[in-house]
Short mmCIF file of C-alpha atoms in Angstrom, two decimals:
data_model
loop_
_atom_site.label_atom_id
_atom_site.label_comp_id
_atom_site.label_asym_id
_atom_site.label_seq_id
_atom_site.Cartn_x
_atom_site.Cartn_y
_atom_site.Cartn_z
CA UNK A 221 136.50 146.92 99.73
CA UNK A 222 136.91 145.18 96.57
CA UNK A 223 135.31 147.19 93.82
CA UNK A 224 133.73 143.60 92.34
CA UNK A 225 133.17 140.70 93.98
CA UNK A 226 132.62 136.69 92.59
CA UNK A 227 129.04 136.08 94.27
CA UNK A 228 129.14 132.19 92.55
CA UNK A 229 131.35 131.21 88.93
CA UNK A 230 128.50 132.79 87.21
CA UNK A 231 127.68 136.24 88.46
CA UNK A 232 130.00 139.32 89.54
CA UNK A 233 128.26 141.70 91.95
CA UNK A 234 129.83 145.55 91.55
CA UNK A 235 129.15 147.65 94.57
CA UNK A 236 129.85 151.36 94.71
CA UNK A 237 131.54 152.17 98.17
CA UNK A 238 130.33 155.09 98.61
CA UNK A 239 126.20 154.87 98.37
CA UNK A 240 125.55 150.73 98.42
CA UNK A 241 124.25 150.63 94.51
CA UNK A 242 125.02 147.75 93.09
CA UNK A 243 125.11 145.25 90.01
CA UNK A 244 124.98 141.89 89.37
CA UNK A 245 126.17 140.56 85.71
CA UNK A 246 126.16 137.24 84.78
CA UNK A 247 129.21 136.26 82.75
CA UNK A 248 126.63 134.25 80.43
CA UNK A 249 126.40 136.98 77.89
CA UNK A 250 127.70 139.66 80.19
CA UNK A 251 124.42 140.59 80.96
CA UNK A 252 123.72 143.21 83.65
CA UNK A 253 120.98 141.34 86.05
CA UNK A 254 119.97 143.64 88.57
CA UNK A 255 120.71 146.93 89.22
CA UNK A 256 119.67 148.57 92.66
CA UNK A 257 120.05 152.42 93.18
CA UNK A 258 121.27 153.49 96.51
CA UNK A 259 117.56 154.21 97.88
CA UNK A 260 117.10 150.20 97.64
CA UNK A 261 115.51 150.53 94.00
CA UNK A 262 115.65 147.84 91.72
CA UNK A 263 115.61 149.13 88.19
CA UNK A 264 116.00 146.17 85.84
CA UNK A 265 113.48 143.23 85.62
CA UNK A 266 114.78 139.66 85.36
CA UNK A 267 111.89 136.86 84.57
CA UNK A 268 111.26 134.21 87.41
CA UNK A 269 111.69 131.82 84.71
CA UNK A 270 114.69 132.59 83.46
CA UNK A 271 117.67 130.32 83.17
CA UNK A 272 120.80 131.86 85.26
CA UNK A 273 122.71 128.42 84.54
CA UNK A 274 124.49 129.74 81.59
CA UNK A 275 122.36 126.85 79.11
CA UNK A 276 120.87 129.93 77.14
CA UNK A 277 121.00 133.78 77.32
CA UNK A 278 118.56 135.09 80.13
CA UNK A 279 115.19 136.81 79.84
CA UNK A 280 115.44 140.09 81.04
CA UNK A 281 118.33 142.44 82.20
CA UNK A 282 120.54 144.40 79.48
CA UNK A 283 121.29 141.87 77.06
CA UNK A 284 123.77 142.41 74.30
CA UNK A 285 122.90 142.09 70.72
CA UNK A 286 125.45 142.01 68.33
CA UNK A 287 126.13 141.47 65.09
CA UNK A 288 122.82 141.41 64.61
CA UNK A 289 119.21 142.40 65.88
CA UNK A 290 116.65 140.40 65.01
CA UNK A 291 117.46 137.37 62.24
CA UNK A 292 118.32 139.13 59.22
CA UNK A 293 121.44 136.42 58.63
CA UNK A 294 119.71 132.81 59.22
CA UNK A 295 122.75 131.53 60.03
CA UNK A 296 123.56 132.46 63.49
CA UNK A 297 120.60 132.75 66.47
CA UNK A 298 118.61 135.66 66.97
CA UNK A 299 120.61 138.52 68.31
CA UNK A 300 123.79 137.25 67.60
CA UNK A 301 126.37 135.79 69.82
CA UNK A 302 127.04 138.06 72.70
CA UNK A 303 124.44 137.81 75.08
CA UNK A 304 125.05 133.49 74.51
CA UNK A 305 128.58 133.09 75.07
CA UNK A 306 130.52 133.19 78.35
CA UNK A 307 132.21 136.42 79.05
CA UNK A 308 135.67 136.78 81.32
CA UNK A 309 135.89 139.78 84.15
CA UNK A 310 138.47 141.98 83.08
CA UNK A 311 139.20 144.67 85.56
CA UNK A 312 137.57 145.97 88.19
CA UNK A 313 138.22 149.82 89.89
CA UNK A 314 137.05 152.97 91.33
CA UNK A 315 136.64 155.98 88.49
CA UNK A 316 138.81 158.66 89.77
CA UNK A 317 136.82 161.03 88.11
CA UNK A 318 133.38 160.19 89.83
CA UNK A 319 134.02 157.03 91.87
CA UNK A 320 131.82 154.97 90.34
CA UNK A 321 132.75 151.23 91.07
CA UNK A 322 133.75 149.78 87.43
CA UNK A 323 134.25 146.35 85.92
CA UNK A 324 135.17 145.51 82.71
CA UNK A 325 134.19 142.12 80.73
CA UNK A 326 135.89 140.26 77.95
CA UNK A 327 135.09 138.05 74.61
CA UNK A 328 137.09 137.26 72.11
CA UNK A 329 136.15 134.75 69.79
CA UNK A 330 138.83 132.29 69.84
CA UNK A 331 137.38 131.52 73.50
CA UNK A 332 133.84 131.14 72.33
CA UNK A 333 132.48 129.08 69.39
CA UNK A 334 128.90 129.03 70.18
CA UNK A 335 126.13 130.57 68.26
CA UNK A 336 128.22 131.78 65.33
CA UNK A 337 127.58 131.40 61.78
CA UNK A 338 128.15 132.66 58.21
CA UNK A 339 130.93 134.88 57.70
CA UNK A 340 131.33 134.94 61.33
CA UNK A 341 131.52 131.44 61.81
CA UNK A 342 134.85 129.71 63.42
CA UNK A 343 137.11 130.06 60.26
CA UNK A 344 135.45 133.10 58.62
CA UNK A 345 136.06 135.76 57.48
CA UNK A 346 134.95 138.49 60.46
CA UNK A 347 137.09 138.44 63.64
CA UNK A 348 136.35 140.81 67.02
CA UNK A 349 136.93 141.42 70.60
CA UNK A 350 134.28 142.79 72.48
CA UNK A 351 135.07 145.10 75.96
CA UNK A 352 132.03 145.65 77.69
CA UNK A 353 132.32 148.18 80.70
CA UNK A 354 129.91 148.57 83.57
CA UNK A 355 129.94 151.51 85.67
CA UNK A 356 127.98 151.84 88.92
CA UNK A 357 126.95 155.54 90.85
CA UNK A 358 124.21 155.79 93.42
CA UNK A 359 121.21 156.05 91.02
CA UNK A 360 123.30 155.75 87.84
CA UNK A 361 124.58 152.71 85.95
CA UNK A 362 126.61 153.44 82.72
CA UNK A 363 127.32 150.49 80.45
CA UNK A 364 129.50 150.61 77.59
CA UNK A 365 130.37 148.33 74.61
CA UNK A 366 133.02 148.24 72.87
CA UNK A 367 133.59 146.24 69.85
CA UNK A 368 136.97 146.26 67.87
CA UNK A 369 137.34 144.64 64.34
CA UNK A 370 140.45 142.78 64.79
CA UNK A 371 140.18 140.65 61.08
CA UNK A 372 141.83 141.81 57.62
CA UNK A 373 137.87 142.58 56.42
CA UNK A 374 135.46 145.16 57.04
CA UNK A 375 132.65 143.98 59.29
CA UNK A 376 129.28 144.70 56.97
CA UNK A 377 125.87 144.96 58.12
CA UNK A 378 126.41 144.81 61.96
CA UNK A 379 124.06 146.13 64.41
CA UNK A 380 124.62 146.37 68.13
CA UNK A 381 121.56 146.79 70.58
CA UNK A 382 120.94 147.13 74.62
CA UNK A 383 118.17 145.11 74.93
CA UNK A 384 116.97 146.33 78.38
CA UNK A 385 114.34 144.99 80.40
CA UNK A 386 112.96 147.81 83.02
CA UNK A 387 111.09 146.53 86.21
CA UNK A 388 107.92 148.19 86.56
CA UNK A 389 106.27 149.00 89.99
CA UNK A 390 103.35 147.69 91.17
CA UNK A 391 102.51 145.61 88.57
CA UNK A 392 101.33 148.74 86.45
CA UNK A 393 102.77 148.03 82.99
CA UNK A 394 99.46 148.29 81.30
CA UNK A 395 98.53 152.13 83.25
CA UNK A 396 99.45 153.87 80.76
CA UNK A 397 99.94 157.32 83.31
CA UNK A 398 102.38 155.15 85.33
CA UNK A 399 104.26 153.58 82.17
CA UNK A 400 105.47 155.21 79.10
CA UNK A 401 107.72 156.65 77.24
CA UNK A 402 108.57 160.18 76.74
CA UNK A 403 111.21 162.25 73.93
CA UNK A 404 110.37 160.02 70.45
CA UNK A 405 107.48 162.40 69.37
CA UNK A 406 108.56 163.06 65.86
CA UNK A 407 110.38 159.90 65.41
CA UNK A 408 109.52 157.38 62.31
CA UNK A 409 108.45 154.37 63.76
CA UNK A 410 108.28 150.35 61.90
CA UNK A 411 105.95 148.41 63.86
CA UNK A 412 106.37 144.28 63.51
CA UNK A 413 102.95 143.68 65.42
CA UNK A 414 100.63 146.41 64.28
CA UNK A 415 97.39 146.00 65.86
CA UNK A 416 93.88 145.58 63.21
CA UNK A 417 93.80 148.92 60.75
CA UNK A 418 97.06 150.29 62.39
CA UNK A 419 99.43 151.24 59.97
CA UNK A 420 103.10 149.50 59.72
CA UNK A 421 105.15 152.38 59.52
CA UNK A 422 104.32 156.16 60.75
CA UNK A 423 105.49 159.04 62.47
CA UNK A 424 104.82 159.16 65.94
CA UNK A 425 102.88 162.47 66.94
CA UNK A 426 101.92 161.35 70.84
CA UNK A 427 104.31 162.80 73.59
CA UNK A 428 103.56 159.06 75.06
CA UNK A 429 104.28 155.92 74.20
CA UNK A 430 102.09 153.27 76.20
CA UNK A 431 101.66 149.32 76.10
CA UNK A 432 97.93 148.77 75.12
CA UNK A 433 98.68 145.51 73.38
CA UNK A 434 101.38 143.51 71.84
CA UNK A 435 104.35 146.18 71.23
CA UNK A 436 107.23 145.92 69.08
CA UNK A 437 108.46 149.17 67.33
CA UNK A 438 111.66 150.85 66.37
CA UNK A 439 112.06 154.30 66.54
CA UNK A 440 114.63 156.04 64.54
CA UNK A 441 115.33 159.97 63.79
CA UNK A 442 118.47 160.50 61.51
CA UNK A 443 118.29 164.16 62.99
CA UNK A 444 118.37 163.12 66.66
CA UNK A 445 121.79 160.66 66.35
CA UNK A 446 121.99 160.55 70.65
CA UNK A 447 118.63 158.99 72.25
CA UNK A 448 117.10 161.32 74.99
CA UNK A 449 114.69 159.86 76.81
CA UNK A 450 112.11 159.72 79.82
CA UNK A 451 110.44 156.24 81.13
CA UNK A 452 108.36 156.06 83.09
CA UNK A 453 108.50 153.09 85.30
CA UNK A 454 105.77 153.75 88.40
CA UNK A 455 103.07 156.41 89.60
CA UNK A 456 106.36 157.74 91.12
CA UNK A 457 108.82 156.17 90.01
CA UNK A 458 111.19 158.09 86.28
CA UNK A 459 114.74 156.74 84.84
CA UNK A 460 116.03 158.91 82.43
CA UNK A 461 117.84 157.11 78.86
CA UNK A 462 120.60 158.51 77.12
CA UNK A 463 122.28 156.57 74.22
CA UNK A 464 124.62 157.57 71.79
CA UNK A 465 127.11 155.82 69.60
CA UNK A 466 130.70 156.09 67.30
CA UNK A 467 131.20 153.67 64.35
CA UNK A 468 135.01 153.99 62.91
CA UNK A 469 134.89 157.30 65.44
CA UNK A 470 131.95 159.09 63.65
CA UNK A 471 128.93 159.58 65.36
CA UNK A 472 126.17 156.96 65.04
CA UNK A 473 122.36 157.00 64.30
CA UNK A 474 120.71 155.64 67.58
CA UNK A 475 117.47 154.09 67.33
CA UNK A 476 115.43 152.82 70.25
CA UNK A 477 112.57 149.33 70.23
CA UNK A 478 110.38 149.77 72.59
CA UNK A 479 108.49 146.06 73.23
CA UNK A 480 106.31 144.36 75.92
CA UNK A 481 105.17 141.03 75.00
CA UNK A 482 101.28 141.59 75.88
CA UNK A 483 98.65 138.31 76.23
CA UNK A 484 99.44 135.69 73.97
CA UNK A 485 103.46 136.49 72.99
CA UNK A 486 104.02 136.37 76.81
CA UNK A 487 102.29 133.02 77.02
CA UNK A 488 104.16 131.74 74.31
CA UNK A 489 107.77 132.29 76.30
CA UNK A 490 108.76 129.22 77.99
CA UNK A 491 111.23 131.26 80.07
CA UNK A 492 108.76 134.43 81.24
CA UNK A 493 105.85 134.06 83.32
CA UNK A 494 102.29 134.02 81.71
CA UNK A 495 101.40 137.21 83.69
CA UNK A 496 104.94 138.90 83.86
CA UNK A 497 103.76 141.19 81.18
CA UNK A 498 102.44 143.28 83.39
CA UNK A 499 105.65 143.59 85.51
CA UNK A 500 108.36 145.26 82.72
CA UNK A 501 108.89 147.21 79.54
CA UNK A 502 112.08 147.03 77.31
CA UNK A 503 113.19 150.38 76.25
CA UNK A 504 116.43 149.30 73.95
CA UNK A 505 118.62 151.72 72.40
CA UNK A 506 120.35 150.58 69.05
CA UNK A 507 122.75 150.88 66.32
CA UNK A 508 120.65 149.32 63.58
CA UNK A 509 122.11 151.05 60.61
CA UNK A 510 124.04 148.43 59.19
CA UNK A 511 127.14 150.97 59.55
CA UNK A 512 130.30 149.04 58.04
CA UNK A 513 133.40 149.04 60.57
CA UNK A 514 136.78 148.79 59.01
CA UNK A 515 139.87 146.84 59.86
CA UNK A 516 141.40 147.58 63.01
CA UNK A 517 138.71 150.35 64.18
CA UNK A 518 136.09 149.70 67.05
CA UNK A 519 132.23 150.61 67.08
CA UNK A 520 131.76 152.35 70.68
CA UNK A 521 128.16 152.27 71.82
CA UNK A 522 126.84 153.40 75.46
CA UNK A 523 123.83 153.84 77.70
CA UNK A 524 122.84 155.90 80.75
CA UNK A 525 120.42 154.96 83.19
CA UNK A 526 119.69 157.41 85.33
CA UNK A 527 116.79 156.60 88.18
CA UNK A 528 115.19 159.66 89.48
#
């Protein structure tokens, strides 16, 4: 059987032979959709509101932020252009190594003119081609992006991100013994919506993180450069996060956002349901150093998912 399969123009579903896991990524953005282990699991959450037609990028799944995270350059959308512009299937086969089913995914910016701007805009000065690879195993999905400067100028101030959305069981996002986040004890953390008389910035001494209002906080630890991580995602129900990164091939800083939209931000999203709050958590490992990447060499950046 065909390693990948066209479901409709806009989504490829990647099915590993061996167990029945599969993924579905839409070619708007590349973005990984769904991912269901072997046992029947579904580990990412997509909103029932989101818009699959390819008109914008889609709320929820893995998607891809890059040059940027955030707005810092006002000239291009939030997050960049990735997860906006349509993506080509590149190849699809079975890893000798592990037989995972694999698929790769291709942008290049002569094909797509949308949400670009600045230095990056048609005509300027930065130039890439983005490879983004998505491997499927029976409770594992591996994806991996690959970004290679193909201009005369070094790329400055990029950031890449995995903006994952996880799919929480039972509805139990706000329990905070059936969903946190373990392994960032230690970590300093900025948080863009601290709560009355919390602090902006601190060092975070719980073993847990837990939703218990609006959350939105990096996590970074220059002395931890690969992300390690537990999530919990159910009363019985773990995935298990590794992250790690290579900028001009020397090992990058990864940080991790953890955010869940709470009351008011989640009514405030015309493409995620007023209660879906209480459905997901996005754990999302980046490269938000700003590392410059020189002529000709590539920024590599990949996450595991591991269900258990």
């Amino acid at each position: 059987m065909p390693t990948a399969v066209t479901e409709n123009p806009m989504f490829i579903k990647i099915t590993h032979a061996g167990s029945g896991a599969n993924a579905t990524v839409s070619l708007t953005g590349a973005t990984v959709k769904s991912f269901v282990t072997a046992g029947g699991k579904e580990v990412i959450f997509c909103s029932r509101l989101a818009k699959l037609d390819g008109s914008k990028a889609i709320r929820g799944g893995i998607p891809l932020c890059f040059p940027q995270f955030g707005q810092p350059d006002k000239s291009m959308p939030q997050h960049g252009f990735l997860r906006a512009n349509q993506w080509k299937q590149g190849k699809s086969y079975e890893d000798e190594a592990t037989g995972a089913a694999v698929c790769d995914f291709v942008l290049t910016l002569t094909d797509n003119m949308r949400d670009r701007g600045g230095k990056w805009a048609p005509g300027g000065e930065y130039k890439c081609e983005a490879i983004y690879c998505v491997k499927v195993e029976a409770e594992k999905l591996t994806t991996t992006l690959t970004v290679t400067n193909t201009g005369d100028k070094t790329i400055e101030g990029q950031q890449a991100l995995f903006h994952t959305y996880y799919e929480i069981e039972d509805k139990k996002a706000m329990d905070k013994d059936a969903c946190n986040v373990k392994g960032l004890k230690g970590y300093s953390v900025v948080d863009k919506s601290p709560g009355e008389g919390e602090p902006a910035e601190f060092i975070q001494e719980d073993e847990l993180v837990f939703v218990y209002k609006e959350i939105d906080r990096i996590y970074s630890n220059p002395l931890k450069p690969d992300l390690d991580l537990m999530i919990s995602t159910g009363s019985n129900s773990k995935v298990k996060l590794e992250a790690s990164g290579k900028v001009n091939g020397v090992s990058a800083a990864t940080s991790v956002v953890v955010w869940n939209p709470y009351i008011e931000k989640a009514k405030s999203l015309g493409d995620f349901g007023d209660e879906q709050y209480h459905e997901m958590l996005c754990v999302e490992p980046g490269l938000l150093n700003n590392d410059p990447l020189s002529s000709g060499n590539t920024m590599v950046f990949e996450q595991v998912i591991t269900a258990l």
